[in-house]
Amino acid sequence: MSIPRNTKAKQAVLHEISSSDFALSQPEIFERVKGACDRVTVYRVLDRLVMENKIHKIVNVDGTINYARCTSCDESHTHAHDHLHFSCITCKKIECLEEQLIHVKLPDTYQIKELFLTISGTCPSCQAT
Amino acid sequence: MSIPRNTKAKQAVLHEISSSDFALSQPEIFERVKGACDRVTVYRVLDRLVMENKIHKIVNVDGTINYARCTSCDESHTHAHDHLHFSCITCKKIECLEEQLIHVKLPDTYQIKELFLTISGTCPSCQAT
DNA sequence: TGCAAAACGCAACAATGTTGCATTAAATGA
DNA sequence: TCATTTAATGCAACATTGTTGCGTTTTGCA
Ligand SMILES: [Zn+2]
Ligand SMILES: [Zn+2]
Ligand SMILES: [Zn+2]
Ligand SMILES: [Zn+2]
């Protein structure tokens, strides 16, 4: 494996993800770091950050892919992904509900790798309207 | 609301989905009904079938969208979508695990619309290898 | 400072999905 | 059976999202 470098683009992308309280899509991230780097670079930086376990990938209920930094996950350990995600249909934001762990029991013939558990609905902020 | 029609394209698409034991993507469906209709028509037929509750939409762990016909769901009732889906990382097939119901408890501040629960891993067929 | 290679920009391509509009065909009733 | 209505289709064109190749730049380190 190659030694990762701390580039301007990487810092910018990671900063936007870190300072957002919900998961961002690639277009959203590119919009926010506008000028800092190329569109393709954002894709490559995101892939690298995922591999380095700095961020994690969330698939939204509509198939769009978002990126977030789990608050309870430090760089030290891998993401278990055994927690729920809440996807608001109004503001499109995705939250990690890390206190909500799900336990699934399947026949031994199934080998489980990861759980992708997302609830769609209206989040507290949007419900207050 | 308009009155749906039973067209050749619709029959072909529905037949492919019905006769498959795993969920199919739009490209896979288009491949299988080849010649029967245009690529765009497949998209429109799928949208209509989802609205008519004949099939349901499953988002794969990688964000790709697949379509399936729930065996336990007849046209009479709406899809609860409270069951698990298993997504094989080897053969890419998606199965409905309709006997596996999940019950989620969230604060009242969240209004739940749908559950999207997918497990990725290796399916029984691929594990036997 | 000089070097190796990690990372980047750019262009080109690929896959997937959408829209507008003229034409076709399915359902219904005369 | 035939005419009418309009749902549905085909086609072209466009939009979005993601990928690849390659020459150039920048980073980390000696
Ligand atoms: Zn919201
Ligand atoms: Zn999470
Ligand atoms: Zn499999
Ligand atoms: Zn299902």
CSV table of N, CA, C and O in Angstrom, one decimal, chain A residues 59-63 65 84 86 89 95 97 100 104-106 108-124 127, chain B residues 59-63 65 84 86 89 95 97 100 104-106 108-124 127:
chain,number,residue,atom,x,y,z
A,59,VAL,N,-25.4,4.9,1.4
A,59,VAL,CA,-26.3,4.8,0.3
A,59,VAL,C,-27.6,5.3,0.7
A,59,VAL,O,-28.2,4.7,1.6
A,60,ASN,N,-28.1,6.3,0.1
A,60,ASN,CA,-29.4,6.9,0.4
A,60,ASN,C,-30.5,6.0,-0.1
A,60,ASN,O,-30.3,5.1,-0.8
A,61,VAL,N,-31.7,6.3,0.4
A,61,VAL,CA,-32.9,5.4,0.0
A,61,VAL,C,-33.2,5.6,-1.5
A,61,VAL,O,-33.8,4.7,-2.1
A,62,ASP,N,-32.8,6.6,-2.1
A,62,ASP,CA,-33.0,6.8,-3.6
A,62,ASP,C,-31.8,6.3,-4.4
A,62,ASP,O,-31.7,6.5,-5.6
A,63,GLY,N,-30.8,5.7,-3.7
A,63,GLY,CA,-29.6,5.2,-4.4
A,63,GLY,C,-28.5,6.2,-4.5
A,63,GLY,O,-27.4,5.9,-5.0
A,65,ILE,N,-25.4,8.4,-3.3
A,65,ILE,CA,-24.3,8.1,-2.3
A,65,ILE,C,-23.9,9.3,-1.6
A,65,ILE,O,-23.6,10.4,-2.2
A,84,LEU,N,-28.3,2.3,12.5
A,84,LEU,CA,-29.2,2.8,11.6
A,84,LEU,C,-28.9,4.2,11.0
A,84,LEU,O,-28.1,4.9,11.7
A,86,PHE,N,-30.8,7.6,9.3
A,86,PHE,CA,-32.1,8.3,9.0
A,86,PHE,C,-32.0,9.2,7.9
A,86,PHE,O,-31.1,10.1,7.9
A,89,ILE,N,-36.8,12.9,3.9
A,89,ILE,CA,-37.3,13.0,2.6
A,89,ILE,C,-37.6,14.5,2.3
A,89,ILE,O,-37.8,14.9,1.1
A,95,GLU,N,-28.6,11.3,8.7
A,95,GLU,CA,-28.0,11.3,10.0
A,95,GLU,C,-27.6,9.8,10.4
A,95,GLU,O,-28.3,8.9,10.0
A,97,LEU,N,-27.7,7.3,13.3
A,97,LEU,CA,-28.4,7.0,14.6
A,97,LEU,C,-27.5,5.9,15.2
A,97,LEU,O,-27.9,4.8,15.3
A,100,GLN,N,-28.7,3.3,17.9
A,100,GLN,CA,-29.7,2.3,17.5
A,100,GLN,C,-29.0,1.2,16.8
A,100,GLN,O,-28.8,1.2,15.6
A,104,VAL,N,-29.3,-8.9,13.6
A,104,VAL,CA,-30.0,-9.7,12.6
A,104,VAL,C,-29.6,-11.1,12.8
A,104,VAL,O,-28.4,-11.4,13.0
A,105,LYS,N,-30.6,-12.0,12.6
A,105,LYS,CA,-30.3,-13.4,12.7
A,105,LYS,C,-30.7,-14.1,11.4
A,105,LYS,O,-31.9,-14.1,11.0
A,106,LEU,N,-29.7,-14.6,10.7
A,106,LEU,CA,-30.0,-15.3,9.4
A,106,LEU,C,-29.5,-16.7,9.5
A,106,LEU,O,-28.7,-17.1,10.3
A,108,ASP,N,-27.3,-20.0,8.7
A,108,ASP,CA,-25.8,-20.1,8.6
A,108,ASP,C,-25.4,-20.1,7.1
A,108,ASP,O,-24.2,-19.8,6.8
A,109,THR,N,-26.3,-20.4,6.2
A,109,THR,CA,-26.0,-20.4,4.8
A,109,THR,C,-25.7,-19.0,4.2
A,109,THR,O,-25.1,-18.9,3.2
A,110,TYR,N,-26.1,-18.0,5.0
A,110,TYR,CA,-25.8,-16.6,4.6
A,110,TYR,C,-24.6,-16.1,5.4
A,110,TYR,O,-24.5,-16.2,6.6
A,111,GLN,N,-23.6,-15.6,4.6
A,111,GLN,CA,-22.4,-15.0,5.3
A,111,GLN,C,-22.6,-13.5,5.2
A,111,GLN,O,-22.5,-12.9,4.2
A,112,ILE,N,-22.7,-12.9,6.4
A,112,ILE,CA,-23.0,-11.4,6.5
A,112,ILE,C,-21.7,-10.7,6.5
A,112,ILE,O,-20.8,-11.0,7.2
A,113,LYS,N,-21.7,-9.6,5.6
A,113,LYS,CA,-20.5,-8.7,5.6
A,113,LYS,C,-20.8,-7.4,6.2
A,113,LYS,O,-20.2,-7.0,7.2
A,114,GLU,N,-21.9,-6.8,5.7
A,114,GLU,CA,-22.2,-5.5,6.3
A,114,GLU,C,-23.7,-5.3,6.3
A,114,GLU,O,-24.5,-5.9,5.6
A,115,LEU,N,-24.2,-4.4,7.2
A,115,LEU,CA,-25.6,-4.1,7.3
A,115,LEU,C,-25.8,-2.7,6.7
A,115,LEU,O,-25.1,-1.8,7.1
A,116,PHE,N,-26.8,-2.5,5.9
A,116,PHE,CA,-27.2,-1.2,5.4
A,116,PHE,C,-28.6,-0.9,5.8
A,116,PHE,O,-29.5,-1.4,5.2
A,117,LEU,N,-28.8,-0.1,6.9
A,117,LEU,CA,-30.1,0.0,7.5
A,117,LEU,C,-30.5,1.5,7.5
A,117,LEU,O,-29.9,2.3,8.2
A,118,THR,N,-31.4,1.9,6.6
A,118,THR,CA,-31.8,3.3,6.5
A,118,THR,C,-33.3,3.4,6.6
A,118,THR,O,-34.0,2.7,6.0
A,119,ILE,N,-33.6,4.4,7.4
A,119,ILE,CA,-35.1,4.7,7.5
A,119,ILE,C,-35.3,6.0,6.8
A,119,ILE,O,-34.6,7.0,7.0
A,120,SER,N,-36.3,6.1,6.0
A,120,SER,CA,-36.7,7.3,5.4
A,120,SER,C,-37.9,7.9,6.1
A,120,SER,O,-38.7,7.2,6.6
A,121,GLY,N,-38.0,9.2,6.1
A,121,GLY,CA,-39.1,9.9,6.7
A,121,GLY,C,-38.8,11.3,6.9
A,121,GLY,O,-38.1,11.9,6.2
A,122,THR,N,-39.5,11.9,7.9
A,122,THR,CA,-39.3,13.3,8.2
A,122,THR,C,-38.5,13.5,9.5
A,122,THR,O,-38.9,12.9,10.5
A,123,CYS,N,-37.4,14.3,9.4
A,123,CYS,CA,-36.6,14.4,10.6
A,123,CYS,C,-37.2,15.5,11.6
A,123,CYS,O,-38.1,16.2,11.2
A,124,PRO,N,-36.7,15.5,12.8
A,124,PRO,CA,-37.3,16.4,13.8
A,124,PRO,C,-37.3,17.9,13.3
A,124,PRO,O,-38.3,18.6,13.5
A,127,GLN,N,-40.1,18.3,10.8
A,127,GLN,CA,-41.4,18.0,11.3
A,127,GLN,C,-42.0,19.2,12.0
A,127,GLN,O,-43.2,19.4,12.1
B,59,VAL,N,-33.0,-0.6,-3.3
B,59,VAL,CA,-31.7,0.0,-3.5
B,59,VAL,C,-30.6,-0.9,-3.0
B,59,VAL,O,-30.6,-1.3,-1.9
B,60,ASN,N,-29.7,-1.3,-3.9
B,60,ASN,CA,-28.6,-2.2,-3.5
B,60,ASN,C,-27.6,-1.4,-2.7
B,60,ASN,O,-27.6,-0.2,-2.5
B,61,VAL,N,-26.7,-2.2,-2.1
B,61,VAL,CA,-25.7,-1.6,-1.2
B,61,VAL,C,-24.7,-0.7,-1.9
B,61,VAL,O,-24.1,0.2,-1.3
B,62,ASP,N,-24.6,-0.9,-3.2
B,62,ASP,CA,-23.7,0.0,-4.0
B,62,ASP,C,-24.5,1.1,-4.7
B,62,ASP,O,-23.9,1.9,-5.5
B,63,GLY,N,-25.8,1.3,-4.4
B,63,GLY,CA,-26.5,2.4,-4.9
B,63,GLY,C,-27.3,2.0,-6.1
B,63,GLY,O,-28.2,2.8,-6.6
B,65,ILE,N,-30.1,0.3,-8.5
B,65,ILE,CA,-31.5,0.1,-8.2
B,65,ILE,C,-32.0,-1.1,-8.9
B,65,ILE,O,-31.8,-1.3,-10.0
B,84,LEU,N,-36.3,-7.5,5.4
B,84,LEU,CA,-34.9,-7.4,5.0
B,84,LEU,C,-34.6,-7.8,3.5
B,84,LEU,O,-35.4,-8.6,3.0
B,86,PHE,N,-31.4,-9.2,1.1
B,86,PHE,CA,-30.0,-9.7,1.1
B,86,PHE,C,-29.3,-9.5,-0.2
B,86,PHE,O,-29.9,-9.8,-1.3
B,89,ILE,N,-22.6,-10.0,-2.6
B,89,ILE,CA,-21.4,-9.3,-3.2
B,89,ILE,C,-20.8,-10.1,-4.3
B,89,ILE,O,-20.0,-9.5,-5.1
B,95,GLU,N,-32.2,-10.6,-2.9
B,95,GLU,CA,-33.3,-11.5,-2.5
B,95,GLU,C,-34.1,-10.7,-1.5
B,95,GLU,O,-33.6,-10.0,-0.7
B,97,LEU,N,-36.0,-11.1,1.9
B,97,LEU,CA,-36.1,-12.0,3.0
B,97,LEU,C,-37.3,-11.6,3.8
B,97,LEU,O,-37.3,-11.0,4.8
B,100,GLN,N,-38.2,-12.1,7.5
B,100,GLN,CA,-37.4,-11.4,8.5
B,100,GLN,C,-37.9,-10.0,8.7
B,100,GLN,O,-37.5,-9.0,8.0
B,104,VAL,N,-38.3,-1.2,14.5
B,104,VAL,CA,-37.5,-0.1,14.9
B,104,VAL,C,-38.2,0.9,15.8
B,104,VAL,O,-39.4,1.2,15.6
B,105,LYS,N,-37.5,1.3,16.9
B,105,LYS,CA,-38.1,2.3,17.8
B,105,LYS,C,-37.3,3.6,17.8
B,105,LYS,O,-36.2,3.6,18.2
B,106,LEU,N,-38.0,4.6,17.3
B,106,LEU,CA,-37.3,5.9,17.3
B,106,LEU,C,-38.1,6.9,18.1
B,106,LEU,O,-39.3,6.7,18.4
B,108,ASP,N,-40.4,10.1,19.0
B,108,ASP,CA,-41.5,10.6,18.3
B,108,ASP,C,-41.2,11.8,17.4
B,108,ASP,O,-42.0,12.1,16.5
B,109,THR,N,-40.1,12.4,17.6
B,109,THR,CA,-39.7,13.5,16.8
B,109,THR,C,-39.4,13.1,15.3
B,109,THR,O,-39.3,13.9,14.4
B,110,TYR,N,-39.2,11.8,15.2
B,110,TYR,CA,-38.9,11.2,13.8
B,110,TYR,C,-40.2,10.6,13.3
B,110,TYR,O,-40.9,9.8,14.0
B,111,GLN,N,-40.6,11.0,12.1
B,111,GLN,CA,-41.7,10.4,11.4
B,111,GLN,C,-41.3,9.4,10.4
B,111,GLN,O,-40.7,9.8,9.4
B,112,ILE,N,-41.5,8.2,10.6
B,112,ILE,CA,-41.0,7.1,9.7
B,112,ILE,C,-42.0,6.9,8.5
B,112,ILE,O,-43.2,6.8,8.7
B,113,LYS,N,-41.4,6.8,7.3
B,113,LYS,CA,-42.1,6.6,6.1
B,113,LYS,C,-41.9,5.2,5.7
B,113,LYS,O,-42.8,4.4,5.5
B,114,GLU,N,-40.6,4.8,5.4
B,114,GLU,CA,-40.2,3.5,4.9
B,114,GLU,C,-39.0,3.0,5.5
B,114,GLU,O,-38.1,3.8,6.0
B,115,LEU,N,-38.8,1.7,5.5
B,115,LEU,CA,-37.5,1.1,6.0
B,115,LEU,C,-36.8,0.5,4.8
B,115,LEU,O,-37.4,-0.1,4.0
B,116,PHE,N,-35.5,0.8,4.8
B,116,PHE,CA,-34.7,0.2,3.7
B,116,PHE,C,-33.6,-0.6,4.4
B,116,PHE,O,-32.6,0.0,4.9
B,117,LEU,N,-33.8,-1.9,4.5
B,117,LEU,CA,-32.9,-2.7,5.3
B,117,LEU,C,-32.2,-3.8,4.4
B,117,LEU,O,-32.9,-4.7,3.9
B,118,THR,N,-31.0,-3.6,4.1
B,118,THR,CA,-30.3,-4.5,3.2
B,118,THR,C,-29.0,-5.0,3.9
B,118,THR,O,-28.2,-4.3,4.5
B,119,ILE,N,-28.8,-6.3,3.8
B,119,ILE,CA,-27.6,-7.0,4.3
B,119,ILE,C,-26.7,-7.3,3.1
B,119,ILE,O,-27.3,-7.9,2.1
B,120,SER,N,-25.5,-7.0,3.1
B,120,SER,CA,-24.6,-7.5,2.1
B,120,SER,C,-23.8,-8.6,2.6
B,120,SER,O,-23.5,-8.7,3.8
B,121,GLY,N,-23.4,-9.5,1.7
B,121,GLY,CA,-22.6,-10.6,2.1
B,121,GLY,C,-22.6,-11.7,1.0
B,121,GLY,O,-22.7,-11.3,-0.2
B,122,THR,N,-22.4,-12.9,1.4
B,122,THR,CA,-22.4,-14.0,0.4
B,122,THR,C,-23.6,-14.9,0.5
B,122,THR,O,-23.9,-15.3,1.7
B,123,CYS,N,-24.3,-15.1,-0.5
B,123,CYS,CA,-25.5,-15.9,-0.5
B,123,CYS,C,-25.2,-17.4,-0.5
B,123,CYS,O,-24.1,-17.8,-0.8
B,124,PRO,N,-26.2,-18.2,-0.1
B,124,PRO,CA,-26.0,-19.6,0.0
B,124,PRO,C,-25.4,-20.2,-1.3
B,124,PRO,O,-24.5,-21.0,-1.2
B,127,GLN,N,-21.7,-19.3,-1.6
B,127,GLN,CA,-20.9,-19.8,-0.5
B,127,GLN,C,-20.5,-21.2,-0.7
B,127,GLN,O,-19.4,-21.6,-0.3
